[in-house]
CSV table of C-alpha atoms and ligand atoms in Angstrom, one decimal:
chain,number,residue,atom,x,y,z
S,986,UNK,CA,60.0,-18.1,47.3
S,987,UNK,CA,60.5,-18.1,43.4
S,988,UNK,CA,64.1,-16.8,41.6
S,989,UNK,CA,63.0,-13.4,40.2
S,990,UNK,CA,60.5,-13.1,43.3
S,991,UNK,CA,63.5,-12.5,45.6
S,992,UNK,CA,66.1,-10.9,42.9
S,993,UNK,CA,62.7,-8.4,42.9
S,994,UNK,CA,62.0,-8.0,46.9
S,995,UNK,CA,66.3,-6.2,47.6
S,996,UNK,CA,66.0,-4.6,44.1
S,997,UNK,CA,63.2,-2.4,46.3
S,998,UNK,CA,65.4,-2.3,49.0
S,999,UNK,CA,68.5,-1.6,47.0
S,1000,UNK,CA,66.5,1.4,45.4
S,1001,UNK,CA,65.6,2.5,48.8
S,1002,UNK,CA,69.1,2.4,50.2
S,1003,UNK,CA,70.3,4.2,47.0
S,1004,UNK,CA,67.9,6.6,47.7
S,1005,UNK,CA,69.6,7.1,52.1
S,1006,UNK,CA,66.5,4.7,53.9
S,1007,UNK,CA,67.5,2.8,56.5
S,1008,UNK,CA,66.1,-1.3,55.2
S,1009,UNK,CA,65.4,-3.6,57.1
S,1010,UNK,CA,65.0,-7.4,56.1
S,1011,UNK,CA,62.7,-8.4,59.7
S,1012,UNK,CA,60.4,-6.9,61.9
S,1013,UNK,CA,62.0,-4.1,64.6
S,1014,UNK,CA,62.4,-6.3,67.7
S,1015,UNK,CA,64.7,-9.0,66.1
S,1016,UNK,CA,66.0,-5.7,64.7
S,1017,UNK,CA,67.2,-4.6,68.9
S,1018,UNK,CA,68.0,-8.6,69.6
S,1019,UNK,CA,71.1,-7.5,68.6
S,1020,UNK,CA,71.6,-10.1,65.7
S,1021,UNK,CA,70.5,-8.7,62.5
S,1022,UNK,CA,71.8,-5.7,60.2
S,1023,UNK,CA,75.4,-4.0,61.8
S,1024,UNK,CA,74.1,-5.6,64.8
S,1025,UNK,CA,75.7,-8.9,64.2
S,1026,UNK,CA,79.0,-7.0,63.8
S,1027,UNK,CA,81.7,-6.1,66.6
S,1028,UNK,CA,83.2,-3.4,64.8
S,1029,UNK,CA,82.0,-1.4,61.2
S,1030,UNK,CA,84.5,1.7,61.8
S,1031,UNK,CA,85.5,3.6,58.7
S,1032,UNK,CA,82.5,2.2,57.0
S,1033,UNK,CA,80.4,4.1,54.6
S,1034,UNK,CA,77.0,5.0,55.4
S,1035,UNK,CA,75.3,3.3,52.9
S,1036,UNK,CA,76.7,-0.1,53.1
S,1037,UNK,CA,76.1,0.4,56.8
S,1038,UNK,CA,72.8,1.9,56.1
S,1039,UNK,CA,72.0,-1.0,53.6
S,1040,UNK,CA,73.5,-4.4,55.9
S,1041,UNK,CA,71.2,-7.5,55.7
S,1042,UNK,CA,72.8,-10.5,57.0
S,1043,UNK,CA,72.1,-11.6,60.7
S,1044,UNK,CA,75.4,-12.1,61.8
S,1045,UNK,CA,79.6,-11.9,60.6
S,1046,UNK,CA,80.7,-14.4,58.4
S,1047,UNK,CA,84.0,-12.4,58.4
S,1048,UNK,CA,84.8,-12.7,61.6
S,1049,UNK,CA,85.0,-16.9,61.4
S,1050,UNK,CA,86.3,-16.9,58.3
S,1051,UNK,CA,90.9,-16.3,59.2
S,1052,UNK,CA,91.5,-14.3,56.7
S,1053,UNK,CA,94.8,-12.8,55.1
S,1054,UNK,CA,97.0,-10.9,54.0
S,1055,UNK,CA,96.2,-11.7,49.8
S,1056,UNK,CA,93.6,-13.7,50.0
S,1057,UNK,CA,90.8,-13.8,47.5
S,1058,UNK,CA,87.8,-14.1,49.6
S,1059,UNK,CA,84.7,-14.4,47.9
S,1060,UNK,CA,80.3,-13.1,49.0
S,1061,UNK,CA,77.3,-14.5,47.7
S,1062,UNK,CA,74.9,-12.4,47.0
S,1063,UNK,CA,77.2,-9.6,48.2
S,1064,UNK,CA,73.9,-6.6,48.9
S,1065,UNK,CA,75.2,-3.5,49.2
S,1066,UNK,CA,78.6,-5.1,50.3
S,1067,UNK,CA,79.2,-5.0,53.7
S,1068,UNK,CA,81.3,-7.4,53.8
S,1069,UNK,CA,83.0,-7.1,51.1
S,1070,UNK,CA,84.6,-4.5,52.1
S,1071,UNK,CA,85.2,-5.6,55.8
S,1072,UNK,CA,87.1,-9.2,54.1
S,1073,UNK,CA,89.0,-6.1,51.5
S,1074,UNK,CA,90.5,-4.7,54.8
S,1075,UNK,CA,91.6,-8.1,55.8
S,1076,UNK,CA,93.0,-9.3,52.8
S,1077,UNK,CA,94.9,-6.2,51.9
S,1078,UNK,CA,96.3,-4.8,48.7
S,1079,UNK,CA,97.5,-8.3,47.3
S,1080,UNK,CA,94.4,-9.7,48.1
S,1081,UNK,CA,91.1,-9.6,46.4
S,1082,UNK,CA,87.3,-9.7,47.6
S,1083,UNK,CA,84.5,-10.3,44.8
S,1084,UNK,CA,80.2,-9.8,45.5
S,1085,UNK,CA,78.9,-11.9,43.1
S,1086,UNK,CA,74.9,-10.8,43.3
S,1087,UNK,CA,71.4,-11.6,41.5
S,1088,UNK,CA,70.3,-8.2,41.4
S,1089,UNK,CA,71.2,-4.8,39.5
S,1090,UNK,CA,70.5,-3.7,42.0
S,1091,UNK,CA,72.3,-4.4,45.0
S,1092,UNK,CA,75.4,-4.3,42.3
S,1093,UNK,CA,74.9,-0.3,41.7
S,1094,UNK,CA,74.6,0.0,45.9
S,1095,UNK,CA,77.9,-2.1,46.5
S,1096,UNK,CA,80.3,0.0,43.4
S,1097,UNK,CA,79.1,2.8,45.4
S,1098,UNK,CA,79.5,1.9,48.3
S,1099,UNK,CA,83.2,0.5,46.7
S,1100,UNK,CA,83.8,4.1,45.8
S,1101,UNK,CA,83.4,5.5,48.9
S,1102,UNK,CA,85.0,3.5,50.5
S,1103,UNK,CA,88.1,4.0,48.3
S,1104,UNK,CA,88.9,0.4,47.5
S,1105,UNK,CA,90.5,-0.9,44.7
S,1106,UNK,CA,91.2,-4.5,45.1
S,1107,UNK,CA,87.9,-6.1,45.1
S,1108,UNK,CA,85.0,-6.8,42.1
S,1109,UNK,CA,81.4,-7.1,42.2
S,1110,UNK,CA,80.2,-10.2,39.9
S,1111,UNK,CA,76.4,-10.3,38.7
S,1112,UNK,CA,75.0,-13.6,39.1
S,1113,UNK,CA,73.3,-16.6,40.7
S,1114,UNK,CA,75.1,-18.3,44.1
S,1115,UNK,CA,73.2,-21.4,42.1
S,1116,UNK,CA,76.3,-20.8,39.6
S,1117,UNK,CA,79.3,-18.5,40.0
S,1118,UNK,CA,80.9,-16.8,37.4
S,1119,UNK,CA,84.6,-17.6,38.5
S,1120,UNK,CA,86.8,-20.6,37.3
S,1121,UNK,CA,87.6,-23.6,39.7
S,1122,UNK,CA,89.6,-23.2,43.2
S,1123,UNK,CA,90.3,-19.3,42.5
S,1124,UNK,CA,89.5,-18.4,46.3
S,1125,UNK,CA,90.7,-19.3,49.7
S,1126,UNK,CA,87.5,-18.4,51.3
S,1127,UNK,CA,83.8,-18.7,50.9
S,1128,UNK,CA,81.4,-16.3,52.9
S,1129,UNK,CA,77.5,-15.1,52.4
S,1130,UNK,CA,75.0,-13.9,55.0
S,1131,UNK,CA,71.6,-14.1,55.1
S,1132,UNK,CA,71.6,-15.5,51.7
S,1133,UNK,CA,71.6,-19.1,51.1
S,1134,UNK,CA,68.3,-19.9,52.8
S,1135,UNK,CA,67.4,-17.2,50.0
S,1136,UNK,CA,67.9,-20.0,47.9
S,1137,UNK,CA,65.8,-23.1,45.4
S,1138,UNK,CA,68.5,-25.0,44.9
S,1139,UNK,CA,70.9,-25.5,48.0
S,1140,UNK,CA,73.1,-28.7,47.2
S,1141,UNK,CA,74.0,-26.1,43.5
S,1142,UNK,CA,74.9,-23.1,45.6
S,1143,UNK,CA,76.6,-26.1,48.1
S,1144,UNK,CA,78.9,-27.7,45.3
S,1145,UNK,CA,80.0,-24.3,43.6
S,1146,UNK,CA,81.2,-22.8,46.5
S,1147,UNK,CA,83.5,-26.2,47.0
S,1148,UNK,CA,84.0,-26.1,42.9
S,1149,UNK,CA,85.7,-22.5,43.4
S,1150,UNK,CA,87.7,-22.7,46.4
S,1151,UNK,CA,91.7,-24.2,46.7
S,1152,UNK,CA,91.9,-27.4,48.4
S,1153,UNK,CA,92.3,-26.6,52.2
S,1154,UNK,CA,89.6,-23.5,51.6
S,1155,UNK,CA,87.3,-22.1,54.0
S,1156,UNK,CA,84.1,-21.6,53.8
S,1157,UNK,CA,82.3,-19.5,56.9
S,1158,UNK,CA,78.5,-18.4,56.4
S,1159,UNK,CA,76.1,-16.5,58.8
S,1160,UNK,CA,72.2,-18.4,58.2
S,1161,UNK,CA,69.1,-18.8,59.5
S,1162,UNK,CA,69.0,-22.2,60.2
S,1163,UNK,CA,65.8,-24.2,61.9
S,1164,UNK,CA,66.6,-26.6,65.2
S,1165,UNK,CA,64.6,-29.4,63.4
S,1166,UNK,CA,61.3,-29.6,60.7
S,1167,UNK,CA,58.9,-26.8,61.8
S,1168,UNK,CA,55.6,-27.0,61.1
S,1169,UNK,CA,54.3,-24.5,58.3
S,1170,UNK,CA,52.3,-22.1,60.9
S,1171,UNK,CA,55.1,-21.5,62.7
S,1172,UNK,CA,57.4,-21.4,59.8
S,1173,UNK,CA,54.8,-19.0,58.3
S,1174,UNK,CA,54.8,-16.6,62.0
S,1175,UNK,CA,58.2,-16.9,62.4
S,1176,UNK,CA,58.4,-15.3,58.4
S,1177,UNK,CA,56.2,-12.4,59.5
S,1178,UNK,CA,59.3,-11.3,62.2
S,1179,UNK,CA,62.6,-12.8,59.9
S,1180,UNK,CA,63.3,-12.4,56.4
S,1181,UNK,CA,64.4,-15.2,55.9
S,1182,UNK,CA,63.0,-17.8,57.0
S,1183,UNK,CA,60.6,-19.2,54.7
S,1184,UNK,CA,63.4,-21.6,52.9
S,1185,UNK,CA,66.1,-22.0,56.1
S,1186,UNK,CA,67.4,-25.1,56.7
S,1187,UNK,CA,67.5,-27.3,59.4
S,1188,UNK,CA,70.6,-28.0,60.9
S,1189,UNK,CA,71.2,-31.8,60.3
S,1190,UNK,CA,70.3,-30.4,56.4
S,1191,UNK,CA,72.0,-28.0,56.5
S,1192,UNK,CA,75.4,-31.4,57.8
S,1193,UNK,CA,74.4,-32.9,55.6
S,1194,UNK,CA,74.0,-30.9,51.8
S,1195,UNK,CA,77.3,-30.1,52.6
S,1196,UNK,CA,79.2,-33.8,53.4
S,1197,UNK,CA,77.7,-34.0,49.9
S,1198,UNK,CA,79.3,-31.0,48.4
S,1199,UNK,CA,82.6,-32.3,49.6
S,1200,UNK,CA,82.9,-30.3,52.9
S,1201,UNK,CA,85.1,-31.7,56.4
S,1202,UNK,CA,85.1,-29.8,59.4
S,1203,UNK,CA,81.8,-28.9,59.5
S,1204,UNK,CA,80.9,-27.1,62.5
S,1205,UNK,CA,77.5,-24.8,62.7
S,1206,UNK,CA,77.2,-23.1,65.9
S,1207,UNK,CA,73.8,-20.8,66.8
S,1208,UNK,CA,74.9,-17.2,67.7
S,1209,UNK,CA,71.1,-15.5,68.1
S,1210,UNK,CA,67.7,-17.5,69.1
S,1211,UNK,CA,64.0,-15.9,67.2
S,1212,UNK,CA,61.1,-18.4,68.9
S,1213,UNK,CA,59.4,-21.2,66.5
S,1214,UNK,CA,62.6,-23.3,66.3
S,1215,UNK,CA,64.3,-20.7,64.2
S,1216,UNK,CA,67.9,-19.7,64.9
S,1217,UNK,CA,70.5,-16.8,62.9
S,1218,UNK,CA,74.0,-19.8,62.9
S,1219,UNK,CA,77.2,-19.9,61.8
S,1220,UNK,CA,78.2,-22.2,59.9
S,1221,UNK,CA,82.1,-23.5,58.9
S,1222,UNK,CA,82.8,-26.2,57.0
S,1223,UNK,CA,86.1,-26.7,54.6
S,1224,UNK,CA,87.5,-27.5,51.7
S,1225,UNK,CA,89.7,-30.6,52.5
S,1226,UNK,CA,93.4,-29.9,51.6
S,1227,UNK,CA,94.8,-32.8,48.7
S,1228,UNK,CA,97.0,-34.2,50.5
S,1229,UNK,CA,94.7,-34.9,54.2
S,1230,UNK,CA,96.9,-32.8,56.7
S,1231,UNK,CA,98.2,-30.6,54.1
S,1232,UNK,CA,97.2,-26.6,54.1
S,1233,UNK,CA,98.2,-25.1,50.9
S,1234,UNK,CA,97.8,-21.1,51.8
S,1235,UNK,CA,99.9,-18.0,50.6
S,1236,UNK,CA,103.1,-16.4,52.2
S,1237,UNK,CA,103.5,-14.8,54.9
S,1238,UNK,CA,105.8,-11.9,56.3
S,1239,UNK,CA,105.8,-14.9,59.3
S,1240,UNK,CA,105.8,-17.5,57.4
S,1241,UNK,CA,110.0,-16.0,56.7
S,1242,UNK,CA,112.6,-18.1,58.7
S,1243,UNK,CA,111.0,-21.5,57.5
S,1244,UNK,CA,110.9,-20.5,54.0
S,1245,UNK,CA,114.2,-19.3,53.7
S,1246,UNK,CA,115.7,-23.2,56.1
S,1247,UNK,CA,113.8,-25.0,53.9
S,1248,UNK,CA,115.5,-23.3,50.7
S,1249,UNK,CA,118.1,-23.7,52.3
S,1250,UNK,CA,117.6,-27.1,53.1
S,1251,UNK,CA,117.8,-27.5,49.4
S,1252,UNK,CA,120.3,-25.9,48.3
S,1253,UNK,CA,122.3,-28.4,50.1
S,1254,UNK,CA,121.2,-30.9,48.3
S,1255,UNK,CA,122.7,-29.9,45.2
S,1256,UNK,CA,120.0,-30.4,43.1
S,1257,UNK,CA,118.1,-27.6,43.7
S,1258,UNK,CA,120.0,-24.8,41.9
S,1259,UNK,CA,123.3,-22.9,41.3
S,1260,UNK,CA,122.9,-20.8,44.5
S,1261,UNK,CA,124.5,-22.1,48.0
S,1262,UNK,CA,123.2,-19.5,50.3
S,1263,UNK,CA,120.2,-19.1,50.8
S,1264,UNK,CA,119.1,-14.5,50.3
S,1265,UNK,CA,117.9,-12.9,53.0
S,1266,UNK,CA,114.3,-12.1,52.9
S,1267,UNK,CA,114.4,-8.8,51.8
S,1268,UNK,CA,116.4,-10.7,49.0
S,1269,UNK,CA,113.1,-13.0,49.1
S,1270,UNK,CA,111.0,-10.6,48.4
S,1271,UNK,CA,112.8,-7.7,46.3
S,1272,UNK,CA,112.3,-10.7,43.0
S,1273,UNK,CA,108.9,-12.3,43.4
S,1274,UNK,CA,105.7,-11.3,42.9
S,1275,UNK,CA,103.7,-11.2,46.2
S,1276,UNK,CA,100.7,-12.8,44.6
S,1277,UNK,CA,102.0,-15.6,44.0
S,1278,UNK,CA,104.1,-17.1,46.4
S,1279,UNK,CA,102.3,-20.3,48.4
S,1280,UNK,CA,103.7,-22.5,51.6
S,1281,UNK,CA,102.2,-25.6,52.4
S,1282,UNK,CA,101.7,-25.8,56.2
S,1283,UNK,CA,101.5,-29.1,58.4
S,1284,UNK,CA,97.9,-28.1,59.8
S,1285,UNK,CA,99.1,-30.2,62.9
S,1286,UNK,CA,101.9,-29.3,63.6
S,1287,UNK,CA,101.8,-25.7,61.9
S,1288,UNK,CA,105.0,-25.8,60.5
S,1289,UNK,CA,105.7,-24.6,56.8
S,1290,UNK,CA,106.6,-28.4,54.8
S,1291,UNK,CA,107.4,-26.4,51.4
S,1292,UNK,CA,106.8,-23.2,49.3
S,1293,UNK,CA,106.1,-21.8,45.5
S,1294,UNK,CA,106.9,-18.4,44.1
S,1295,UNK,CA,107.5,-16.7,41.5
S,1296,UNK,CA,109.6,-13.7,39.2
S,1297,UNK,CA,108.6,-11.9,36.2
S,1298,UNK,CA,110.4,-12.6,33.2
S,1299,UNK,CA,110.8,-9.3,32.1
S,1300,UNK,CA,109.3,-6.3,32.1
S,1301,UNK,CA,108.2,-5.9,28.6
S,1302,UNK,CA,105.1,-6.0,27.6
S,1303,UNK,CA,104.6,-8.3,25.6
S,1304,UNK,CA,106.0,-10.4,28.4
S,1305,UNK,CA,103.6,-10.0,31.3
S,1306,UNK,CA,101.9,-13.2,31.2
S,1307,UNK,CA,104.9,-15.0,31.5
S,1308,UNK,CA,106.8,-16.0,34.8
S,1309,UNK,CA,109.6,-18.0,35.9
S,1310,UNK,CA,108.6,-20.2,39.5
S,1311,UNK,CA,110.5,-22.2,42.1
S,1312,UNK,CA,108.6,-24.5,43.7
S,1313,UNK,CA,110.9,-26.6,47.0
S,1314,UNK,CA,109.7,-29.2,49.0
S,1315,UNK,CA,111.4,-29.0,53.0
S,1316,UNK,CA,113.6,-32.6,51.9
S,1317,UNK,CA,112.9,-34.8,55.1
S,1318,UNK,CA,108.9,-34.5,53.8
S,1319,UNK,CA,109.5,-35.8,49.8
S,1320,UNK,CA,107.3,-38.0,48.5
S,1321,UNK,CA,104.3,-36.7,50.2
S,1322,UNK,CA,102.8,-34.9,47.6
S,1323,UNK,CA,103.9,-31.5,48.2
S,1324,UNK,CA,105.7,-30.2,45.0
S,1325,UNK,CA,102.3,-31.9,42.8
S,1326,UNK,CA,99.9,-30.1,45.8
S,1327,UNK,CA,101.6,-26.8,45.9
S,1328,UNK,CA,102.2,-26.5,42.1
S,1329,UNK,CA,98.9,-26.5,41.3
S,1330,UNK,CA,97.5,-24.2,43.8
S,1331,UNK,CA,100.5,-22.3,42.0
S,1332,UNK,CA,99.2,-23.8,38.3
S,1333,UNK,CA,96.0,-22.3,39.4
S,1334,UNK,CA,96.5,-19.1,41.1
S,1335,UNK,CA,98.6,-18.2,37.9
S,1336,UNK,CA,96.2,-18.9,35.6
S,1337,UNK,CA,93.8,-16.4,37.3
S,1338,UNK,CA,96.6,-13.7,37.7
S,1339,UNK,CA,96.7,-14.1,34.0
S,1340,UNK,CA,99.8,-15.7,33.3
S,1341,UNK,CA,99.9,-17.9,30.0
S,1342,UNK,CA,103.5,-19.0,30.7
S,1343,UNK,CA,104.8,-21.1,33.4
S,1344,UNK,CA,109.3,-21.1,32.9
S,1345,UNK,CA,111.6,-22.5,35.5
S,1346,UNK,CA,114.8,-24.4,35.1
S,1347,UNK,CA,115.9,-28.0,36.3
S,1348,UNK,CA,119.1,-29.9,36.4
S,1349,UNK,CA,119.0,-33.1,34.5
S,1350,UNK,CA,119.4,-35.1,37.9
S,1351,UNK,CA,116.9,-33.7,39.1
S,1352,UNK,CA,114.6,-36.7,37.7
S,1353,UNK,CA,111.4,-36.2,41.0
S,1354,UNK,CA,111.6,-32.5,39.9
S,1355,UNK,CA,111.7,-33.4,36.3
S,1356,UNK,CA,108.6,-35.9,37.0
S,1357,UNK,CA,106.1,-33.7,38.8
S,1358,UNK,CA,106.9,-30.8,36.5
S,1359,UNK,CA,105.7,-33.2,33.5
S,1360,UNK,CA,103.0,-34.4,35.5
S,1361,UNK,CA,101.2,-31.2,35.4
S,1362,UNK,CA,101.5,-30.7,32.0
S,1363,UNK,CA,105.8,-28.5,31.6
S,1364,UNK,CA,107.9,-29.6,28.7
S,1365,UNK,CA,111.0,-29.8,27.9
S,1366,UNK,CA,111.8,-26.8,25.8
S,1367,UNK,CA,115.1,-27.0,25.8
S,1368,UNK,CA,118.5,-27.6,27.3
S,1369,UNK,CA,121.7,-25.8,27.9
S,1370,UNK,CA,124.9,-27.5,28.2
S,1371,UNK,CA,127.3,-26.7,31.3
S,1372,UNK,CA,126.3,-23.3,32.2
S,1373,UNK,CA,127.7,-22.9,34.8
S,1374,UNK,CA,129.8,-23.7,37.4
S,1375,UNK,CA,128.4,-25.8,40.6
S,1376,UNK,CA,130.4,-27.4,43.5
S,1377,UNK,CA,133.8,-26.8,41.4
S,1378,UNK,CA,131.3,-28.8,38.2
S,1379,UNK,CA,129.9,-27.6,34.5
S,1380,UNK,CA,125.6,-28.7,35.2
S,1381,UNK,CA,123.2,-28.5,32.3
S,1382,UNK,CA,120.7,-27.3,32.7
S,1383,UNK,CA,116.6,-28.5,31.4
S,1384,UNK,CA,115.0,-25.7,29.9
S,1385,UNK,CA,111.1,-26.3,31.2
S,1386,UNK,CA,107.4,-24.5,29.9
S,1387,UNK,CA,103.9,-24.7,30.9
S,1388,UNK,CA,101.6,-23.0,28.4
S,1389,UNK,CA,98.0,-22.8,29.7
S,1390,UNK,CA,95.2,-24.0,27.6
S,1391,UNK,CA,93.0,-21.3,29.4
S,1392,UNK,CA,94.6,-18.0,29.2
S,1393,UNK,CA,95.4,-16.7,26.2
S,1394,UNK,CA,95.1,-20.3,24.0
Z,2871,SAM,C1,69.6,-11.3,53.3
Z,2871,SAM,S1,70.0,-9.9,51.8
Z,2871,SAM,C2,72.2,-10.2,52.8
Z,2871,SAM,C3,73.2,-9.2,51.8
Z,2871,SAM,C4,74.5,-9.4,52.5
Z,2871,SAM,N1,74.8,-10.6,52.0
Z,2871,SAM,C5,74.1,-8.9,53.4
Z,2871,SAM,O1,74.7,-9.3,54.5
Z,2871,SAM,O2,73.5,-7.4,53.8
Z,2871,SAM,C6,70.4,-11.1,50.1
Z,2871,SAM,C7,70.9,-10.6,48.9
Z,2871,SAM,O3,71.4,-12.0,48.5
Z,2871,SAM,C8,70.6,-11.5,46.7
Z,2871,SAM,N2,70.6,-13.0,46.5
Z,2871,SAM,C9,69.6,-13.6,46.8
Z,2871,SAM,N3,68.8,-15.0,46.3
Z,2871,SAM,C10,70.2,-15.0,45.5
Z,2871,SAM,C11,71.0,-16.2,44.0
Z,2871,SAM,N4,70.2,-16.5,44.6
Z,2871,SAM,N5,72.0,-15.6,44.0
Z,2871,SAM,C12,72.7,-13.9,43.5
Z,2871,SAM,N6,71.9,-13.9,44.3
Z,2871,SAM,C13,70.8,-13.6,45.4
Z,2871,SAM,C14,69.4,-10.4,46.9
Z,2871,SAM,O4,69.8,-10.1,46.0
Z,2871,SAM,C15,70.7,-9.3,48.1
Z,2871,SAM,O5,71.4,-9.2,47.7
């Protein structure tokens, strides 16, 4: 089906849902099989009625997206918003859930449902999943529910999903696939029963296209059999981390012990800062912006090996886009690209958050830190001489600054 026809069809369903009707995308028998619409979810408690009656998915992508508090998630083809609302709960007040849809009527329905749900951490965007209106490296997870099969340019959709994901980010999608080539007669028969069949990929095609887009760790799991070789499936993959085996993700409360111990280990080198004792967790979190804290995790051991965090430099409105950051890598793990991975992710996240200037102070003797920062666009804007005493010696501090070229250029 051509894109305009797809949009027309779903706009019609959205208008019906807006008038209070329950809409379905497949025949009643398929619906009863326990896969389509709300039947695909374990728990929809507390969601607004309007989101439930417009649920047109074929599974539960939120259940496999591994969402955590503070993360950003994008739902491709968000329809009435059911998966955006479920995601919003999981990522919490410091996270964000975007829904993208080409149908203005679906967006109207989704916004109405979000208002009914009383959530403020969601945003619905108008556009095509083949050209996502978001910058690169800005989301932790891409989800989608029974949409990608409808696209007339699936390689573009997967390339866009890859582009917007942060390194290490996850792709968790529910979709209709075929378990092999299906002859046109069987396909047409299946299309009578299941809405999203005409353009569905075979499992092998899906796998190949994900690989071509750059995804790794591809797993496709069948969740329902609709006959004629047509199945619902959960499709999972991830964007490789910048450093193999390393994941950059938002810092969590549970990371406190490891974050503070890396902080202390850094201070013990006498090159990281004037303090000699790391703060308590309360002290650490009090001054640092919750949405701009990341950790680097060894994916094999699940151990935190570094962190980055930032504080506002001033409460004055004119400085709203200026922060001061610190980046610490465990002294035993340095020179493996961890600092670069952390700082790269942090810069992207800060620009997404509207930050135009990142500042920092570095001891001139810390040449590794200076080299790293300069490689990522920081410049030395000054030096404070003999600014403070550290272990009995007066020390200078170089002032570093990175002015964004994309925020308020
Ligand atoms: C089968 S419905 C699924 C809606 C939603 N994911 C759910 O689970 O209820 C497909 C949705 O994708 C949207 N859609 C289809 N093709 C699209 C495209 N190329 N770009 C953006 N949205 C698209 C439609 O407007 C519709 O809202």
